PDB file of C-alpha atoms in Angstrom:
ATOM      1  CA  MET A   1     -11.041 -63.120 -19.576  1.00 50.00           C
ATOM      2  CA  LYS A   2      -7.774 -63.033 -21.492  1.00 66.00           C
ATOM      3  CA  SER A   3      -9.579 -61.455 -24.447  1.00 85.00           C
ATOM      4  CA  LYS A   4     -10.925 -58.644 -22.221  1.00 86.00           C
ATOM      5  CA  ILE A   5      -7.467 -57.869 -20.882  1.00 90.00           C
ATOM      6  CA  LYS A   6      -5.987 -57.914 -24.401  1.00 92.00           C
ATOM      7  CA  THR A   7      -8.713 -55.597 -25.667  1.00 91.00           C
ATOM      8  CA  ILE A   8      -8.264 -53.119 -22.824  1.00 93.00           C
ATOM      9  CA  PHE A   9      -4.480 -53.245 -23.213  1.00 95.00           C
ATOM     10  CA  LEU A  10      -4.665 -52.761 -26.992  1.00 96.00           C
ATOM     11  CA  ALA A  11      -7.186 -49.911 -26.758  1.00 96.00           C
ATOM     12  CA  GLY A  12      -5.168 -48.179 -24.035  1.00 97.00           C
ATOM     13  CA  LEU A  13      -1.894 -48.650 -25.884  1.00 98.00           C
ATOM     14  CA  VAL A  14      -3.252 -47.329 -29.190  1.00 98.00           C
ATOM     15  CA  ALA A  15      -4.978 -44.377 -27.497  1.00 98.00           C
ATOM     16  CA  GLY A  16      -1.899 -43.598 -25.388  1.00 98.00           C
ATOM     17  CA  LEU A  17       0.445 -43.698 -28.368  1.00 98.00           C
ATOM     18  CA  LEU A  18      -1.838 -41.584 -30.562  1.00 98.00           C
ATOM     19  CA  ASP A  19      -2.490 -39.050 -27.806  1.00 98.00           C
ATOM     20  CA  GLY A  20       1.185 -38.907 -26.818  1.00 98.00           C
ATOM     21  CA  THR A  21       2.197 -38.370 -30.435  1.00 98.00           C
ATOM     22  CA  ALA A  22      -0.423 -35.642 -30.892  1.00 98.00           C
ATOM     23  CA  ALA A  23       0.741 -33.955 -27.675  1.00 97.00           C
ATOM     24  CA  VAL A  24       4.342 -33.954 -28.867  1.00 97.00           C
ATOM     25  CA  VAL A  25       3.507 -32.749 -32.392  1.00 97.00           C
ATOM     26  CA  PHE A  26       0.713 -30.232 -31.770  1.00 95.00           C
ATOM     27  CA  LEU A  27       1.197 -29.083 -28.198  1.00 93.00           C
ATOM     28  CA  GLY A  28       4.880 -29.658 -27.473  1.00 93.00           C
ATOM     29  CA  LYS A  29       6.120 -28.499 -30.885  1.00 93.00           C
ATOM     30  CA  MET A  30       8.133 -31.737 -31.289  1.00 95.00           C
ATOM     31  CA  ASN A  31       9.740 -31.473 -27.843  1.00 96.00           C
ATOM     32  CA  TYR A  32       8.931 -34.954 -26.506  1.00 96.00           C
ATOM     33  CA  SER A  33      11.193 -34.407 -23.509  1.00 97.00           C
ATOM     34  CA  ALA A  34       9.194 -31.421 -22.266  1.00 96.00           C
ATOM     35  CA  VAL A  35       5.849 -33.140 -22.905  1.00 97.00           C
ATOM     36  CA  PHE A  36       6.643 -36.272 -20.927  1.00 98.00           C
ATOM     37  CA  LYS A  37       8.489 -34.418 -18.167  1.00 97.00           C
ATOM     38  CA  PHE A  38       5.337 -32.328 -17.834  1.00 96.00           C
ATOM     39  CA  VAL A  39       3.328 -35.544 -17.427  1.00 97.00           C
ATOM     40  CA  ALA A  40       5.840 -36.828 -14.864  1.00 97.00           C
ATOM     41  CA  SER A  41       5.562 -33.524 -12.985  1.00 96.00           C
ATOM     42  CA  GLY A  42       2.046 -34.524 -11.998  1.00 96.00           C
ATOM     43  CA  LEU A  43       3.627 -37.085  -9.689  1.00 96.00           C
ATOM     44  CA  PHE A  44       7.103 -35.672  -9.057  1.00 97.00           C
ATOM     45  CA  GLY A  45       6.410 -31.937  -9.116  1.00 95.00           C
ATOM     46  CA  LYS A  46       8.844 -29.373 -10.524  1.00 95.00           C
ATOM     47  CA  SER A  47      11.782 -31.724  -9.952  1.00 96.00           C
ATOM     48  CA  ALA A  48      10.602 -33.702 -12.991  1.00 97.00           C
ATOM     49  CA  PHE A  49      11.781 -30.871 -15.263  1.00 96.00           C
ATOM     50  CA  ALA A  50      15.297 -31.047 -13.822  1.00 96.00           C
ATOM     51  CA  GLY A  51      15.407 -34.818 -14.239  1.00 96.00           C
ATOM     52  CA  GLY A  52      16.838 -36.669 -17.169  1.00 96.00           C
ATOM     53  CA  ASN A  53      15.682 -39.592 -19.265  1.00 97.00           C
ATOM     54  CA  GLU A  54      14.189 -41.323 -16.231  1.00 98.00           C
ATOM     55  CA  MET A  55      11.568 -38.562 -15.979  1.00 98.00           C
ATOM     56  CA  ILE A  56      10.732 -38.933 -19.657  1.00 98.00           C
ATOM     57  CA  ILE A  57      10.256 -42.671 -19.106  1.00 98.00           C
ATOM     58  CA  TYR A  58       8.121 -42.043 -16.000  1.00 98.00           C
ATOM     59  CA  GLY A  59       6.045 -39.595 -18.042  1.00 98.00           C
ATOM     60  CA  ILE A  60       5.493 -42.126 -20.817  1.00 98.00           C
ATOM     61  CA  ILE A  61       4.542 -44.847 -18.312  1.00 98.00           C
ATOM     62  CA  ILE A  62       2.143 -42.534 -16.466  1.00 98.00           C
ATOM     63  CA  HIS A  63       0.622 -41.408 -19.751  1.00 98.00           C
ATOM     64  CA  LEU A  64       0.057 -44.996 -20.911  1.00 98.00           C
ATOM     65  CA  LEU A  65      -1.391 -46.014 -17.527  1.00 98.00           C
ATOM     66  CA  ILE A  66      -3.887 -43.164 -17.752  1.00 98.00           C
ATOM     67  CA  ALA A  67      -4.863 -44.256 -21.274  1.00 98.00           C
ATOM     68  CA  MET A  68      -5.259 -47.864 -20.069  1.00 97.00           C
ATOM     69  CA  THR A  69      -7.453 -46.619 -17.219  1.00 97.00           C
ATOM     70  CA  PHE A  70      -9.751 -44.844 -19.657  1.00 98.00           C
ATOM     71  CA  ALA A  71      -9.843 -47.927 -21.897  1.00 97.00           C
ATOM     72  CA  PHE A  72     -10.824 -49.964 -18.819  1.00 96.00           C
ATOM     73  CA  LEU A  73     -13.534 -47.412 -17.963  1.00 95.00           C
ATOM     74  CA  TYR A  74     -14.895 -47.478 -21.508  1.00 94.00           C
ATOM     75  CA  TYR A  75     -14.801 -51.280 -21.689  1.00 91.00           C
ATOM     76  CA  PHE A  76     -16.956 -51.686 -18.614  1.00 87.00           C
ATOM     77  CA  SER A  77     -19.233 -48.756 -19.494  1.00 85.00           C
ATOM     78  CA  PHE A  78     -19.737 -50.154 -22.970  1.00 76.00           C
ATOM     79  CA  SER A  79     -21.993 -53.005 -21.902  1.00 72.00           C
ATOM     80  CA  LYS A  80     -23.956 -50.794 -19.484  1.00 80.00           C
ATOM     81  CA  ILE A  81     -24.557 -47.761 -21.711  1.00 82.00           C
ATOM     82  CA  SER A  82     -26.258 -48.799 -24.946  1.00 81.00           C
ATOM     83  CA  PHE A  83     -25.509 -45.429 -26.565  1.00 82.00           C
ATOM     84  CA  PHE A  84     -21.841 -46.446 -26.898  1.00 79.00           C
ATOM     85  CA  SER A  85     -22.631 -49.706 -28.632  1.00 76.00           C
ATOM     86  CA  LYS A  86     -25.153 -48.117 -31.002  1.00 83.00           C
ATOM     87  CA  ASN A  87     -23.119 -45.017 -31.882  1.00 88.00           C
ATOM     88  CA  LYS A  88     -19.469 -45.977 -32.116  1.00 90.00           C
ATOM     89  CA  ILE A  89     -18.246 -42.760 -33.767  1.00 94.00           C
ATOM     90  CA  ILE A  90     -20.308 -40.245 -31.797  1.00 95.00           C
ATOM     91  CA  GLY A  91     -19.923 -42.325 -28.624  1.00 93.00           C
ATOM     92  CA  GLY A  92     -16.147 -42.375 -29.039  1.00 95.00           C
ATOM     93  CA  LEU A  93     -15.968 -38.649 -29.671  1.00 97.00           C
ATOM     94  CA  LEU A  94     -18.170 -37.916 -26.657  1.00 96.00           C
ATOM     95  CA  PHE A  95     -16.027 -40.250 -24.568  1.00 96.00           C
ATOM     96  CA  GLY A  96     -12.978 -38.173 -25.592  1.00 97.00           C
ATOM     97  CA  LEU A  97     -14.782 -35.070 -24.328  1.00 97.00           C
ATOM     98  CA  LEU A  98     -15.541 -36.923 -21.076  1.00 96.00           C
ATOM     99  CA  VAL A  99     -11.843 -37.826 -20.773  1.00 98.00           C
ATOM    100  CA  TRP A 100     -10.939 -34.126 -21.039  1.00 98.00           C
ATOM    101  CA  MET A 101     -13.513 -33.215 -18.387  1.00 97.00           C
ATOM    102  CA  ILE A 102     -12.355 -35.932 -15.981  1.00 97.00           C
ATOM    103  CA  MET A 103      -8.692 -35.082 -16.422  1.00 96.00           C
ATOM    104  CA  ASN A 104      -9.017 -31.301 -16.245  1.00 94.00           C
ATOM    105  CA  LEU A 105     -11.760 -30.958 -13.664  1.00 92.00           C
ATOM    106  CA  LEU A 106     -11.195 -33.976 -11.405  1.00 93.00           C
ATOM    107  CA  VAL A 107      -7.675 -35.383 -11.798  1.00 95.00           C
ATOM    108  CA  LEU A 108      -5.217 -32.580 -12.609  1.00 94.00           C
ATOM    109  CA  PRO A 109      -6.300 -30.323  -9.718  1.00 93.00           C
ATOM    110  CA  PHE A 110      -5.054 -33.038  -7.338  1.00 93.00           C
ATOM    111  CA  THR A 111      -1.632 -33.453  -8.965  1.00 95.00           C
ATOM    112  CA  ASN A 112       1.599 -31.492  -8.655  1.00 93.00           C
ATOM    113  CA  ILE A 113       1.073 -29.859 -12.055  1.00 90.00           C
ATOM    114  CA  SER A 114       0.932 -26.093 -11.706  1.00 80.00           C
ATOM    115  CA  HIS A 115      -2.602 -24.861 -12.158  1.00 80.00           C
ATOM    116  CA  SER A 116      -3.544 -22.192 -14.637  1.00 84.00           C
ATOM    117  CA  PRO A 117      -6.894 -20.939 -15.879  1.00 89.00           C
ATOM    118  CA  ILE A 118      -8.485 -22.783 -18.788  1.00 88.00           C
ATOM    119  CA  ILE A 119      -7.903 -20.889 -22.033  1.00 92.00           C
ATOM    120  CA  LEU A 120     -10.647 -21.569 -24.580  1.00 95.00           C
ATOM    121  CA  ILE A 121      -8.487 -22.091 -27.683  1.00 94.00           C
ATOM    122  CA  SER A 122      -6.104 -24.408 -25.810  1.00 93.00           C
ATOM    123  CA  ALA A 123      -9.015 -26.297 -24.292  1.00 95.00           C
ATOM    124  CA  ILE A 124     -10.589 -26.799 -27.726  1.00 96.00           C
ATOM    125  CA  LYS A 125      -7.286 -28.060 -29.122  1.00 96.00           C
ATOM    126  CA  ASN A 126      -6.877 -30.489 -26.213  1.00 97.00           C
ATOM    127  CA  ILE A 127     -10.483 -31.661 -26.443  1.00 98.00           C
ATOM    128  CA  LEU A 128     -10.158 -32.367 -30.164  1.00 98.00           C
ATOM    129  CA  ILE A 129      -6.963 -34.351 -29.589  1.00 98.00           C
ATOM    130  CA  LEU A 130      -8.631 -36.440 -26.882  1.00 98.00           C
ATOM    131  CA  MET A 131     -11.766 -36.980 -28.965  1.00 98.00           C
ATOM    132  CA  ILE A 132      -9.831 -38.129 -32.035  1.00 98.00           C
ATOM    133  CA  CYS A 133      -6.817 -39.820 -30.450  1.00 98.00           C
ATOM    134  CA  VAL A 134      -8.342 -41.349 -27.312  1.00 98.00           C
ATOM    135  CA  GLY A 135     -12.136 -41.629 -27.458  1.00 97.00           C
ATOM    136  CA  LEU A 136     -12.481 -42.674 -31.070  1.00 97.00           C
ATOM    137  CA  PRO A 137      -9.799 -45.407 -31.160  1.00 97.00           C
ATOM    138  CA  ILE A 138     -10.964 -46.854 -27.849  1.00 96.00           C
ATOM    139  CA  SER A 139     -14.535 -46.955 -29.141  1.00 94.00           C
ATOM    140  CA  LEU A 140     -13.573 -48.559 -32.448  1.00 94.00           C
ATOM    141  CA  ILE A 141     -11.404 -51.197 -30.765  1.00 94.00           C
ATOM    142  CA  MET A 142     -14.194 -52.029 -28.303  1.00 90.00           C
ATOM    143  CA  GLN A 143     -16.706 -52.245 -31.146  1.00 86.00           C
ATOM    144  CA  LYS A 144     -14.490 -54.753 -32.904  1.00 80.00           C
ATOM    145  CA  GLN A 145     -14.151 -56.766 -29.694  1.00 76.00           C
ATOM    146  CA  TYR A 146     -17.906 -56.937 -29.215  1.00 69.00           C
ATOM    147  CA  ALA A 147     -18.543 -57.304 -32.969  1.00 61.00           C
ATOM    148  CA  ILE A 148     -21.577 -55.046 -32.746  1.00 40.00           C
ATOM    149  CA  ASN A 149     -23.235 -54.112 -35.996  1.00 34.00           C
ATOM    150  CA  GLU A 150     -25.445 -51.077 -36.234  1.00 38.00           C
TER     151      GLU A 150
END
């Protein structure tokens, strides 16, 4: 049991840190404050942008909790969907695409984040970040946990 929790925590932490870093570098143009206040705005609305460091911290915590949730989802899907265990690279990349779909089509519409139409080039950029920084590391960490050889 402890090993499962450690694996989920590690996978979520690594994915959250990689994705957060990519968001700051590639999407936020090195403005970490704006990136994590944007994340916090999902819960706190526009007031998150007027907040100070506490909103940045809330944004980081929310971001990491979301990453942990996806690591949890992958961990328990892993044993049920043999494709993931047999195709760690492709499975991880496809899981990153699934993360984008879940977040953009199911989660974000129910948050306080202002809604705008999906722009293809931005969507592709976001999908690639999630595939490489979330899906792939979660998959590789889970593979190591299960010690599955192809």
